[in-house]
């Protein structure tokens, strides 16, 4: 299956206008708040052989919060073909993006890659969270790679390439990148916060489940300067309470 989704957010007299909001199953965007979009699956996936593309554009002065209604499960295909999700994001100067999808669960025998590229212009602000759960309950994970590249004004800012094999047996990996100041967070044997040479910070934590990793990452994904915005102060994610994620 090949599917593409595209969201374009622009500022319109202090409000966020979604000039483009379209997609195909399993990538169906739905507006759920003044500055917020949730992606609805509409079909299982990513499944082996799928080629999925997400394009997100935030214009000058606009603010956008992107979430998903549930975790994504990377599943094997009958032929053993790999699946690919390509995420392309641009945030213009003065724009803000809060990227908070639910985790990717790497099911047994999957062969999946998520490749994300984020371009920030000038004073663009970003909070970007990625979560990987290695296998469903009682199973070993398949072959999964998360490749993320962030750039500021065309120059490299941050790059990460992670595989399930590189986690040393941990069940969950969570990473949060954010521009600007970062709230104080204690470094532990399985969690760390690192300042980047070109600005911004990245926090990484390994854990046994999402409840454990989100105790560390939740304080990092609500920037004080955005709290006046209704979309950002909206409900906490319901994923931790879902049976699927609780079993993961």
XYZ file of C-alpha atoms in Angstrom, residues 62-233:
172
model
C 1.484 29.403 13.244
C 1.337 26.760 15.958
C 0.483 23.098 15.466
C 0.193 20.104 17.789
C 0.287 16.697 16.072
C -0.852 13.540 17.840
C -2.162 10.085 16.917
C -5.220 8.447 18.448
C -3.399 5.172 19.127
C -0.073 3.449 18.905
C 1.159 2.254 15.496
C 2.059 -1.421 15.113
C 4.678 -2.321 12.515
C 3.591 -5.707 11.168
C 5.293 -8.209 8.858
C 3.990 -8.737 5.341
C 3.379 -12.103 3.728
C 6.290 -11.701 1.326
C 8.748 -10.385 3.924
C 8.981 -6.979 2.264
C 10.020 -4.016 4.452
C 7.714 -1.126 5.273
C 8.673 2.545 5.227
C 7.206 5.664 6.806
C 8.755 8.896 5.545
C 8.000 12.012 7.595
C 8.900 15.404 6.102
C 8.407 18.482 8.287
C 9.111 22.177 7.814
C 8.553 24.910 10.395
C 8.944 28.526 9.271
C 10.448 31.324 11.368
C 8.127 32.148 14.248
C 6.252 28.859 13.837
C 5.865 26.212 16.542
C 5.383 22.457 16.242
C 4.667 20.026 19.045
C 5.047 16.457 17.696
C 3.567 13.893 20.086
C 2.475 10.732 18.266
C 1.754 7.585 20.259
C 4.532 4.985 20.193
C 5.588 2.689 17.402
C 5.329 -0.962 18.442
C 7.707 -3.269 16.562
C 5.862 -6.583 16.228
C 7.729 -9.851 15.766
C 9.201 -10.391 12.274
C 8.448 -6.860 11.088
C 10.966 -5.057 8.866
C 10.229 -1.382 9.263
C 11.970 1.982 8.929
C 10.673 5.379 10.005
C 12.681 8.145 8.342
C 12.000 11.666 9.637
C 13.450 14.929 8.323
C 12.676 18.221 10.063
C 13.710 21.633 8.722
C 13.518 24.649 11.034
C 13.852 28.213 9.779
C 15.197 31.055 11.898
C 13.302 31.284 15.177
C 11.096 28.216 14.616
C 10.357 26.247 17.788
C 10.020 22.490 18.072
C 9.297 19.737 20.555
C 9.687 16.313 18.982
C 9.008 13.058 20.809
C 9.660 9.567 19.482
C 8.797 6.365 21.338
C 9.625 2.805 20.353
C 8.166 -0.266 22.059
C 10.084 -3.465 21.294
C 7.464 -6.095 20.614
C 3.946 -6.707 21.834
C 3.335 -8.521 25.098
C 5.409 -11.692 25.315
C 7.133 -11.395 21.925
C 10.515 -10.353 20.610
C 10.640 -7.288 18.340
C 11.213 -7.436 14.638
C 13.745 -5.418 12.658
C 12.990 -1.716 13.113
C 14.997 1.469 12.511
C 14.188 5.034 13.516
C 16.237 7.562 11.540
C 15.768 11.237 12.442
C 17.469 14.319 10.978
C 16.844 17.851 12.279
C 18.215 20.937 10.525
C 18.212 24.639 11.338
C 18.461 26.981 8.335
C 19.704 24.062 6.265
C 22.511 23.172 8.675
C 22.653 19.925 10.655
C 21.283 20.247 14.174
C 20.696 16.675 15.330
C 20.764 13.183 13.826
C 19.815 9.848 15.341
C 19.710 6.313 13.972
C 18.278 3.729 16.364
C 17.496 0.043 15.957
C 15.774 -2.348 18.346
C 19.018 -4.322 18.562
C 20.873 -1.272 19.895
C 18.738 -0.918 23.026
C 20.523 -3.532 25.112
C 17.379 -5.454 25.931
C 15.290 -2.463 27.038
C 11.610 -2.704 26.132
C 10.985 1.001 25.487
C 13.038 3.856 24.085
C 11.816 7.445 24.327
C 13.569 10.477 22.863
C 12.563 14.126 23.204
C 14.217 16.938 21.251
C 13.322 20.520 22.043
C 14.501 23.971 21.115
C 15.024 26.594 23.806
C 15.503 25.896 27.487
C 14.887 22.450 28.944
C 13.357 21.840 32.393
C 15.747 20.261 34.878
C 15.771 16.477 34.634
C 17.872 14.103 36.700
C 20.346 11.950 34.805
C 20.123 8.255 35.705
C 21.822 5.093 34.403
C 19.016 4.790 31.821
C 18.176 8.468 31.136
C 20.163 11.500 30.083
C 19.724 15.048 28.788
C 22.313 16.466 26.401
C 22.753 20.025 25.151
C 23.464 20.263 21.430
C 26.270 22.373 19.992
C 23.943 24.249 17.615
C 21.219 24.860 20.185
C 18.447 22.811 21.737
C 18.601 19.692 23.859
C 17.833 16.014 23.441
C 16.681 13.693 26.216
C 16.825 9.913 25.902
C 15.461 7.305 28.297
C 15.248 3.518 28.284
C 12.645 1.685 30.328
C 10.556 -1.420 30.913
C 7.306 0.229 29.827
C 5.797 3.547 28.762
C 4.745 4.449 32.277
C 8.368 4.362 33.347
C 9.752 6.355 30.415
C 6.987 8.972 30.486
C 7.729 9.826 34.087
C 10.967 11.212 32.661
C 9.712 12.670 29.357
C 6.313 14.153 30.301
C 7.829 17.247 32.005
C 9.856 17.877 28.845
C 6.970 18.069 26.379
C 4.948 20.971 27.832
C 6.962 24.161 27.336
C 5.967 26.959 29.750
C 5.736 29.570 26.990
C 3.035 27.516 25.233
C 0.828 26.787 28.229
C -1.567 29.601 27.390
C -2.498 27.799 24.199
C -5.570 25.608 24.583
C -4.253 22.865 22.319
C -1.095 22.371 24.311
C -2.806 22.417 27.691
